[in-house]
XYZ file of C-alpha atoms in Angstrom:
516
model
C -85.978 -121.739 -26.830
C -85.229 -120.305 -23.350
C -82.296 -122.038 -23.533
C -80.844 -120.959 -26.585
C -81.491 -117.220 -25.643
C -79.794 -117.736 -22.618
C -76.583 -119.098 -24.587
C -76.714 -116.551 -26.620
C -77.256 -113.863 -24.984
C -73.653 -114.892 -22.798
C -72.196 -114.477 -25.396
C -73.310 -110.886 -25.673
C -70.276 -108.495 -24.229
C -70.845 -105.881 -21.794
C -72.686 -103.003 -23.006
C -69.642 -100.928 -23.258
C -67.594 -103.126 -26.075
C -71.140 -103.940 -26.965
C -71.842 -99.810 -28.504
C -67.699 -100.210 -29.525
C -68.019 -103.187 -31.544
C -71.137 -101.277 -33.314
C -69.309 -98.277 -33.588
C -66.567 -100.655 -35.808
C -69.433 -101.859 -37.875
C -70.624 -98.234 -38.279
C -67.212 -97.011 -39.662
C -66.908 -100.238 -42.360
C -70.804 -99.524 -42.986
C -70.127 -95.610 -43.774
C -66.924 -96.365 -45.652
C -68.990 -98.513 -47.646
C -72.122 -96.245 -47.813
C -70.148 -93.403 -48.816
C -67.984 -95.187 -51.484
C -71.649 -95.899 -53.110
C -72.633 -92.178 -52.941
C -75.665 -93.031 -50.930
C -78.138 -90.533 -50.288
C -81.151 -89.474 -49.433
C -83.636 -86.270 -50.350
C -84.688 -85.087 -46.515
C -88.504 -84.061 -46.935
C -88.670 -81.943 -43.994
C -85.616 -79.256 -45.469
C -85.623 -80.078 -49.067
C -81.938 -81.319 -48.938
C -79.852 -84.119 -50.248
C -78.725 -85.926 -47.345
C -75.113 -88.049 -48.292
C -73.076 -90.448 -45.845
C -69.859 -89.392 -44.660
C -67.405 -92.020 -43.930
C -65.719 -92.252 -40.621
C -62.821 -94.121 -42.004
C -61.129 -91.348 -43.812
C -59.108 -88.371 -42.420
C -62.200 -85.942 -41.525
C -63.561 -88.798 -39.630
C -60.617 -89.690 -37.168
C -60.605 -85.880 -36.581
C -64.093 -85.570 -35.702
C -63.851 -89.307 -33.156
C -61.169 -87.164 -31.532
C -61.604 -83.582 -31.195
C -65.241 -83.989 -30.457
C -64.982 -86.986 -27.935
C -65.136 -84.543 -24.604
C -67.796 -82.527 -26.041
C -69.669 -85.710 -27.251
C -70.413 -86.546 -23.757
C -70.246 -83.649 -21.933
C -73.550 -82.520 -24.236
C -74.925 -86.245 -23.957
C -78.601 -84.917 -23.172
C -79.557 -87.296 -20.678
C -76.307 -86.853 -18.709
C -77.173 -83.565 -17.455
C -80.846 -84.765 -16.711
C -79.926 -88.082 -14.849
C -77.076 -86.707 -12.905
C -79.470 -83.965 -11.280
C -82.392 -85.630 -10.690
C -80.617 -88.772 -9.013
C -78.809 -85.988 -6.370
C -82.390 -85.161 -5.237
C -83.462 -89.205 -5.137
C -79.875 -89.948 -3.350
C -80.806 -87.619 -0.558
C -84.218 -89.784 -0.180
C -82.824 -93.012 -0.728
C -80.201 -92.315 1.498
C -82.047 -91.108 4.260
C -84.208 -94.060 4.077
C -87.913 -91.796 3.056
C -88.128 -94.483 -0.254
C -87.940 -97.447 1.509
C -90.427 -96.532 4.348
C -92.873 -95.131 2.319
C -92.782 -98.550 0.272
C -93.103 -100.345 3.623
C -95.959 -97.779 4.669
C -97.736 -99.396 1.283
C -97.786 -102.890 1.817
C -98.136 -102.655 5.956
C -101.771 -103.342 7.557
C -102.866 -103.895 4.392
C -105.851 -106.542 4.055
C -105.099 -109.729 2.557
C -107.270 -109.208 -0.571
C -105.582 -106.322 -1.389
C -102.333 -107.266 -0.441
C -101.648 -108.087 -4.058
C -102.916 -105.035 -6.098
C -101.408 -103.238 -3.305
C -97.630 -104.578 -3.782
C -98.018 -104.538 -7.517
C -99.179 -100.805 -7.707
C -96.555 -99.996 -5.241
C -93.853 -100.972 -7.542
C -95.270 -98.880 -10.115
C -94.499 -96.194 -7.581
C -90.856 -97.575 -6.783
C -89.579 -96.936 -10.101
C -88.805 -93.441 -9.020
C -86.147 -95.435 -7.092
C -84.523 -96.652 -10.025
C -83.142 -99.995 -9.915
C -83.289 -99.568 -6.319
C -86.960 -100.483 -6.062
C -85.525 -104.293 -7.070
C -83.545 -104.901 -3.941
C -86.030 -103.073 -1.815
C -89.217 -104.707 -3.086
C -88.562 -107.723 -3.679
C -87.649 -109.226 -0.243
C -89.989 -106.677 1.195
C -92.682 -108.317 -0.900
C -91.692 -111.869 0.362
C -92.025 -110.514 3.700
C -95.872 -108.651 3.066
C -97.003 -112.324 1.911
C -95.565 -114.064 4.440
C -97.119 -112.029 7.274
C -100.663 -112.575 6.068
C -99.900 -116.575 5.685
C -99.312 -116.294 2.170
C -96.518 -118.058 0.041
C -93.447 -115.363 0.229
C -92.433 -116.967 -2.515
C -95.477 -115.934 -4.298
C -95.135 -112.340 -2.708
C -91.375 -112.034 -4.455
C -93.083 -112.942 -8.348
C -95.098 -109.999 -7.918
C -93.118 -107.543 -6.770
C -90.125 -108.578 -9.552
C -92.923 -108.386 -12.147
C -94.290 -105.471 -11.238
C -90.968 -103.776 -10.758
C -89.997 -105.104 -13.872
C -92.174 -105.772 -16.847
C -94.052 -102.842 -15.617
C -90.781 -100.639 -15.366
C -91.467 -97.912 -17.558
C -95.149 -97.409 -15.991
C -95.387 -95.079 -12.811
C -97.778 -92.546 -11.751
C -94.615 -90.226 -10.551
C -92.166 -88.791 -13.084
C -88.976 -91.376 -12.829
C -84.970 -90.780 -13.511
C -86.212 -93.220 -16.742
C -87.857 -90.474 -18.059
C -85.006 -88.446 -18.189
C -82.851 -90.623 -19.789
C -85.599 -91.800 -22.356
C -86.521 -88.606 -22.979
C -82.737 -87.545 -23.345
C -82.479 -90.195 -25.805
C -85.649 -89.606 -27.902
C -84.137 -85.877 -28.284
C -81.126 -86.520 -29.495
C -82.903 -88.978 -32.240
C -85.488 -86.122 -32.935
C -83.056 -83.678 -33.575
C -81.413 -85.351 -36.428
C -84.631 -84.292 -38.262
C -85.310 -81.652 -36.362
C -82.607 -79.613 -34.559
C -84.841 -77.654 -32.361
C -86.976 -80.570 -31.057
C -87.120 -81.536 -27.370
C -88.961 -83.753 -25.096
C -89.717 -83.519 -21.844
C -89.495 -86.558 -19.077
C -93.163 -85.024 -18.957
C -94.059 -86.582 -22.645
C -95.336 -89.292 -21.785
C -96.863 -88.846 -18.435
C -100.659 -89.463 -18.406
C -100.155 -92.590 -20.552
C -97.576 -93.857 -17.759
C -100.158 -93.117 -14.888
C -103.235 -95.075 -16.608
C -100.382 -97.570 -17.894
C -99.441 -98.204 -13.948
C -103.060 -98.713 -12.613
C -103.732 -101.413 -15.635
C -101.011 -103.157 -15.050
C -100.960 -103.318 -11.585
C -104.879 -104.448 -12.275
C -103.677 -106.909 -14.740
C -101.094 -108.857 -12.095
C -102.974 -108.912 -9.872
C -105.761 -110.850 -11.610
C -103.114 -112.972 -13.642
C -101.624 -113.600 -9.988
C -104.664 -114.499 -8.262
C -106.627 -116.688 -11.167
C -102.567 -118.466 -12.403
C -99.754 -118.043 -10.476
C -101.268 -118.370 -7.129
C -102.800 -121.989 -7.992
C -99.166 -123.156 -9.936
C -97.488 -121.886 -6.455
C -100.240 -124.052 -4.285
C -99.692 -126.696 -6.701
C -96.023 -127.310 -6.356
C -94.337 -130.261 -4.022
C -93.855 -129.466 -0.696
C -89.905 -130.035 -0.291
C -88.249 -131.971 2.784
C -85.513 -130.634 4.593
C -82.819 -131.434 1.888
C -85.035 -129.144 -0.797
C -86.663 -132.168 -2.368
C -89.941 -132.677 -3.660
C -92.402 -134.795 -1.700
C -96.380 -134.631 -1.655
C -98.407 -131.839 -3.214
C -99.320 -129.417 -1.050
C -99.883 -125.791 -0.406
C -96.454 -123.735 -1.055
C -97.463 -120.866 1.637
C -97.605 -123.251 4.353
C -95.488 -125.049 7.309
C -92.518 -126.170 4.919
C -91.782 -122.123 3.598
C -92.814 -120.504 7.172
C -89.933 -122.390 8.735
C -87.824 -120.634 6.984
C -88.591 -117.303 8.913
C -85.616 -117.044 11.306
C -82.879 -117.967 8.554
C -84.302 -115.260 5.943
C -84.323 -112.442 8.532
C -87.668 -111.661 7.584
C -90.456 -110.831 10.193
C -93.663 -109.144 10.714
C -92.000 -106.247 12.601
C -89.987 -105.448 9.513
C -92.532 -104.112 7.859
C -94.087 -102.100 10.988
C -92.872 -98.602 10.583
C -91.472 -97.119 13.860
C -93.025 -93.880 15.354
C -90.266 -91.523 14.416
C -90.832 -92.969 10.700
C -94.458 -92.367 10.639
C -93.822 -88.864 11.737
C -91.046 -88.637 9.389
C -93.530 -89.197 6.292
C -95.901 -87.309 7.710
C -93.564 -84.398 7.970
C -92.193 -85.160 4.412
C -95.636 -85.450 2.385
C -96.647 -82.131 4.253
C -93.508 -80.335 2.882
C -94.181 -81.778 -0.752
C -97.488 -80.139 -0.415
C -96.135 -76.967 0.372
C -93.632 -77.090 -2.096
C -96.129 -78.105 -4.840
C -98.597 -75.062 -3.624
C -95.655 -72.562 -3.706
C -94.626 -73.327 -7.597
C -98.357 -73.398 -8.565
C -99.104 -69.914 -6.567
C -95.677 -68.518 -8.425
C -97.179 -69.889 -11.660
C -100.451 -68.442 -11.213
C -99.651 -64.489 -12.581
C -99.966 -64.459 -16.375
C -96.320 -62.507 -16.318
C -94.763 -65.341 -14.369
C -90.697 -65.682 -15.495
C -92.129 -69.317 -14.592
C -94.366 -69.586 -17.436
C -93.064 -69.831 -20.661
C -93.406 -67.183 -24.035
C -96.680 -65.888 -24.277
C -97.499 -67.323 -20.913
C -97.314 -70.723 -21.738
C -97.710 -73.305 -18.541
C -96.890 -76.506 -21.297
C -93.765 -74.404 -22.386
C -92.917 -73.292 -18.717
C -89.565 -73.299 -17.400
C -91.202 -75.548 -13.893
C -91.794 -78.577 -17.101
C -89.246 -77.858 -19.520
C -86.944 -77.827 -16.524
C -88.445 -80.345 -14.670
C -85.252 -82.550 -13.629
C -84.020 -79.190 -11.604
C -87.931 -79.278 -10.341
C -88.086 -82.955 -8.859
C -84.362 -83.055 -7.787
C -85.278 -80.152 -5.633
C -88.620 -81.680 -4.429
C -86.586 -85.215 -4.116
C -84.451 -83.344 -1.830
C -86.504 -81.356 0.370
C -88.694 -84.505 1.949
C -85.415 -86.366 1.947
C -83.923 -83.935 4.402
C -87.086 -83.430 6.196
C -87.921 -87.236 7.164
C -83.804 -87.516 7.426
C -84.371 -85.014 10.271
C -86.641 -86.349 12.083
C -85.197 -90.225 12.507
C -82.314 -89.069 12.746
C -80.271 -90.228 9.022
C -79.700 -86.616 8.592
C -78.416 -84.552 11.244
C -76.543 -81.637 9.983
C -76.401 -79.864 6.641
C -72.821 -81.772 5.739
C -75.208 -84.825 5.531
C -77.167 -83.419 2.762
C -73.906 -83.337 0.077
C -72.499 -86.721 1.860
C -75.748 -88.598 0.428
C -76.019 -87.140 -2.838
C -72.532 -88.202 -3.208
C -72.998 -91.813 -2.103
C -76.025 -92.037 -4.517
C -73.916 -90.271 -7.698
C -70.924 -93.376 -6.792
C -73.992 -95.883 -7.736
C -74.402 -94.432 -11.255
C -71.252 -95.077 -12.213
C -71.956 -97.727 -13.943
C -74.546 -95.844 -16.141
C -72.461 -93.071 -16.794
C -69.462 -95.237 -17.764
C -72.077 -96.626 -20.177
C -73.295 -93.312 -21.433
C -69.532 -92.638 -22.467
C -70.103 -95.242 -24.716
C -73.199 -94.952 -26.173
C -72.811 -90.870 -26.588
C -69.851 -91.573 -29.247
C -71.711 -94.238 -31.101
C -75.122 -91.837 -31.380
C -72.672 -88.769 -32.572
C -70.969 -91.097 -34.916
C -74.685 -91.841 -36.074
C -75.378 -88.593 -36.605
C -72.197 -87.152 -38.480
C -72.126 -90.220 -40.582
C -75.920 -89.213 -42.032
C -76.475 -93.220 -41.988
C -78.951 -92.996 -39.401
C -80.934 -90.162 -41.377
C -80.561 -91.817 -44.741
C -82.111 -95.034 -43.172
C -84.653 -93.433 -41.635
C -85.879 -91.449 -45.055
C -85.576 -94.574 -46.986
C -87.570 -96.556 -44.572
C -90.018 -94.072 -43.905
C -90.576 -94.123 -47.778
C -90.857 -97.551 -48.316
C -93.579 -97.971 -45.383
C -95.187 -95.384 -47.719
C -95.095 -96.684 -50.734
C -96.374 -99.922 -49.149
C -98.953 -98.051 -47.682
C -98.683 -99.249 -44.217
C -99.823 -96.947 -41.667
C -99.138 -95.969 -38.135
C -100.975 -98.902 -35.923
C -98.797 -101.669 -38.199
C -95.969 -99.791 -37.944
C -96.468 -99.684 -34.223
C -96.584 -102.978 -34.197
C -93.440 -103.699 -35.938
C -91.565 -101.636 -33.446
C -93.289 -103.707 -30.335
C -92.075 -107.196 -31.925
C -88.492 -105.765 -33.085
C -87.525 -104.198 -29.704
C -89.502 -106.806 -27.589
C -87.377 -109.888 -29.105
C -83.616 -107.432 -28.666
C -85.180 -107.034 -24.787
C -84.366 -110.355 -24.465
C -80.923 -109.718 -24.637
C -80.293 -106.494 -24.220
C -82.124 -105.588 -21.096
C -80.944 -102.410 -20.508
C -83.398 -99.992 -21.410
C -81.002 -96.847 -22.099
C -78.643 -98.873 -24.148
C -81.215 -100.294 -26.183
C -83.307 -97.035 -26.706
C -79.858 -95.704 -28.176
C -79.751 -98.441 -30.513
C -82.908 -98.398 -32.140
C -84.163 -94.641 -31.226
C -81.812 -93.530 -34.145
C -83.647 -95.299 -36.062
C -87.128 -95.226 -35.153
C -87.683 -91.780 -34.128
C -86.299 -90.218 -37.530
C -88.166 -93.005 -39.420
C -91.248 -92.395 -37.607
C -91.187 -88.514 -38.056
C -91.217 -87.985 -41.477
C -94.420 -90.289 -41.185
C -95.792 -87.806 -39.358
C -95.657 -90.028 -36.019
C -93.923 -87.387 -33.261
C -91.073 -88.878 -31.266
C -93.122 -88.627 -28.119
C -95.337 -91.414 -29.732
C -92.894 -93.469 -30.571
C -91.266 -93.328 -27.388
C -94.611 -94.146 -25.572
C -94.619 -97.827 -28.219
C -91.070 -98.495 -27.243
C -91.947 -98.447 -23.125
C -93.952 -101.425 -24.084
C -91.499 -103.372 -25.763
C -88.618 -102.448 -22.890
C -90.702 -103.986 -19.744
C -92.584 -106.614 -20.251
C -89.806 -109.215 -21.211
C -87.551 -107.816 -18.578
C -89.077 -110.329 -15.884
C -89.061 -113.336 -18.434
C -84.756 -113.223 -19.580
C -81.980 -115.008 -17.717
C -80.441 -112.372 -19.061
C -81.676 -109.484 -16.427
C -78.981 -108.818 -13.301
C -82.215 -108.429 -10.978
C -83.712 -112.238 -12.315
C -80.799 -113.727 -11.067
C -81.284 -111.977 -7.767
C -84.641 -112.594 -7.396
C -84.212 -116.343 -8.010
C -82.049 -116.007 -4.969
C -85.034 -115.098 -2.988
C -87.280 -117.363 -4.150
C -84.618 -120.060 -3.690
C -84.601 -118.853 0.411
C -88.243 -120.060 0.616
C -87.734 -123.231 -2.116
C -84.697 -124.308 -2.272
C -85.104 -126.781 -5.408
C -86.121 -123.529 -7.535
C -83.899 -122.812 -10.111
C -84.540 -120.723 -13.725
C -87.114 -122.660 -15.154
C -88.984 -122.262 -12.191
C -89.057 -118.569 -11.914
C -89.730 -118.484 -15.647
C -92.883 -120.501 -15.219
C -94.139 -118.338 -13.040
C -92.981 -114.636 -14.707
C -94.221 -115.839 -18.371
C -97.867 -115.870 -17.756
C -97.419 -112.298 -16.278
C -95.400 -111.405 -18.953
C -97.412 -112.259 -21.677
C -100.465 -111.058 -19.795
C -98.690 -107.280 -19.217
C -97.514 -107.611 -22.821
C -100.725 -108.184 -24.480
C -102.781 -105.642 -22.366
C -100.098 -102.779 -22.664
C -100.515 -103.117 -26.106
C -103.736 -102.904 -26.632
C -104.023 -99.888 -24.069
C -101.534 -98.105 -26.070
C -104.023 -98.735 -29.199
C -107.111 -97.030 -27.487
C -105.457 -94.144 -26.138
C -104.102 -93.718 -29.849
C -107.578 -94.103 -31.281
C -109.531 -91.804 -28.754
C -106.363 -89.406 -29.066
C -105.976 -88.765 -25.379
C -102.601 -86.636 -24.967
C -99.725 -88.466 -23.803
C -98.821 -85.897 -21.757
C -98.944 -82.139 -21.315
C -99.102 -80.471 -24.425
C -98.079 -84.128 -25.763
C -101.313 -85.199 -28.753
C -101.080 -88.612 -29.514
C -102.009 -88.039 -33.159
């Protein structure tokens, strides 16, 4: 079965022509839609919602006066582009990857594991970053405490992985998910926002779980498969069982790179974090103190701290925060030296996203095609009526949206581009069940991660195979699948059911964020 999805998915084109291809299909669909007269009665404003074909004259003029304005207005554009100049300036001066290294260093062995997996719930504020820091960084934390490195890689791809929407900090995938899930809401509702801050208590008891949960899977599974495996001659062949962590993988020290002092932090970058976390505390106290008067112009109508400009606004909030601890560990090693510095990083960082915003060009045409065609919002109140008229409710619905988007993860691993092919959708569909979008959302972070670590498919797999292959040189795909699945599975099953208690206590999802 692996196989096949690996063929297949191959075959799958960039997700560029990928959103163009489905923006053909949408034309023939509304030109089809609309030559039927379908339609819809919206519950929510009492209207008669019809499809509008793209392929007619109105169409082509709407595809091309309204490209620019289409993605200029892409909500999570904005919101991605100014958090990620905050995170550039701490990537770039190097604060992200010590303070991962300060996580895993002089760390005992037992805890080594929860330790490395947890920490990755804390990378994901580093983006996709957190994959080429972590992962040889975990090979390196096992290897120092005579551990298989090869085991120390698994976790950290797992936990950076199928745990990637999970993190007890507010992440740029926030933004962009909650960019999404707006513009999907507002089909229905044209005032209706979320915050990167909707979901954020279920992500920071989602991160410790999971970070529990692989490290027991880890420990009790993977750790005995890894001990289990042939030691390998000095061709990469398989002779006599034998334990994975010992002579044959530590011989392999000098040609990785990877030593013990890599993960010792240096004086300067001790004082450097030091210096950084005390500024973040300061920061923090001075936007909590300026919150504190009930006539605040940081607090929102009536006073409001959930409707406050600090969380409504909180991309300008964290890019700021991002960028003052970057600049004050930058100045003290030494990766920052003069303002000029500060605007040279952010722009380094920004050149990395161009791949994501080339893709958002994309995807922003097909969503406003979506949405002037009324196909998405027909579909949505046609679905959402026959779910009611077969009387299924919100935990079987849930669990339609976990299998649906869980098998297209498979193939589609990128979590924006997905998201803006089933939000349309979903969110609508959901919302005139009476399900908010921030709920939704929270059911579709599932399905994103935790078949992320178990696809061929997934840039950062193929990567990671190349470290594992550094320490075992017969590994190939099948053997960093048998070792991801169990995790997998595990992270899926347990998310999942998570997700169903803190619907069924109702615990908020975030602030000002009910669950029901």
């Amino acid at each position: 079965m692996l196989v096949r999805i690996e063929r297949m998915g191959n075959k799958l084109p960039h997700p560029f022509w990928l959103f163009g291809v489905l923006s053909v299909v949408l034309a023939l669909a509304s030109w089809a839609l609309s030559a039927a007269g379908a339609s819809a009665l919206n519950p929510a404003t009492d209207k008669t919602v019809t499809v509008h074909s793209l392929v007619s004259g109105e169409g082509l003029r709407m595809m091309i006066d309204d490209a620019v304005t289409n993605y200029a207005t892409f909500p999570p554009l904005g919101t991605i582009l100014v958090v990620m100049l905050g995170v550039s300036v701490a990537d770039r001066a190097g604060l992200l990857p010590a303070m991962l290294r300060a996580a895993v260093a002089r760390v005992p062995a037992k805890w080594l594991t929860f330790t490395l997996a947890f920490s990755a719930m804390v990378a994901h504020v580093a983006s996709d970053a957190a994959y080429v820091v972590l992962v040889p960084l975990g090979a390196m934390a096992f290897k120092a405490v005579g551990r298989s490195p090869m085991l120390g890689a698994v976790v950290a791809f797992v936990s950076v992985s199928a745990g990637y929407d999970a993190s007890p900090l507010v992440t740029p995938t926030d933004a962009v998910l909650s960019g999404l899930t707006t513009a999907a809401a507002q089909t229905i509702d044209p005032d209706y926002v979320v915050t990167p801050l909707s979901n954020y208590f279920f992500s920071i008891g989602s991160s410790v779980v999971l970070a529990v949960v692989v490290t027991v899977v880890t420990e009790k599974v993977i750790a005995r498969r890894v001990a289990a495996m042939p030691e390998e001659d000095e061709a990469g062949e398989a002779s006599e069982v034998g334990d994975a962590g010992e002579a044959g993988e530590a011989d392999q020290a000098k040609e990785d790179g990877g030593t013990v002092d890599e993960l010792t932090l240096r004086d300067d970058e001790r004082r450097g974090l030091r210096r950084a976390g005390l500024a973040l505390l300061v920061y923090a106290a001075l936007i909590v103190a300026a919150m504190i008067p009930s006539g605040s112009p940081l607090r929102g109508d009536g006073g409001s701290i959930v409707q406050s400009p600090v969380l409504t606004g909180i991309a300008v909030v964290l890019a700021v925060a991002f960028l003052i601890v970057g600049a004050v560990y930058g100045r003290v090693v030494g990766t920052v030296r003069t303002a000029r510095d500060i605007p040279d990083h952010m722009a380094k960082g920004l050149r990395e996203m161009a791949p994501i915003l080339v893709l958002f060009f994309a995807i922003s045409q097909f969503l406003a095609y979506f949405k002037w065609t009324g196909v998405g919002e027909v579909m949505a109140i046609r679905g959402a009526d026959l779910l009611e008229s077969a009387g299924i409710t919100g935990p079987v619905a849930f669990l339609g949206v976990l299998v649906v988007c869980t098998v297209i993860n498979l193939l589609v691993t990128s979590g924006s581009a997905q998201w803006a092919l089933v939000g349309p959708v979903f969110v609508p569909m959901f919302m005139l069940l009476d399900i908010s979008p921030e709920v939704t959302q929270a059911v579709y972070r599932i399905a994103d991660s935790c078949t992320n670590a178990a696809t061929p498919m997934s840039a950062y797999f193929v990567m990671t195979l190349g470290v594992v292959q550094r320490y075992r040189r017969s590994a190939g795909i099948g053997t960093l699948l048998s070792l991801t699945l169990p995790l997998c599975l595990a992270m899926l099953v347990t998310w999942t059911l998570l997700f169903y208690a803190w619907w069924a206590l109702g615990i908020p999802l975030g602030p000002g964020v009910p669950v029901r």
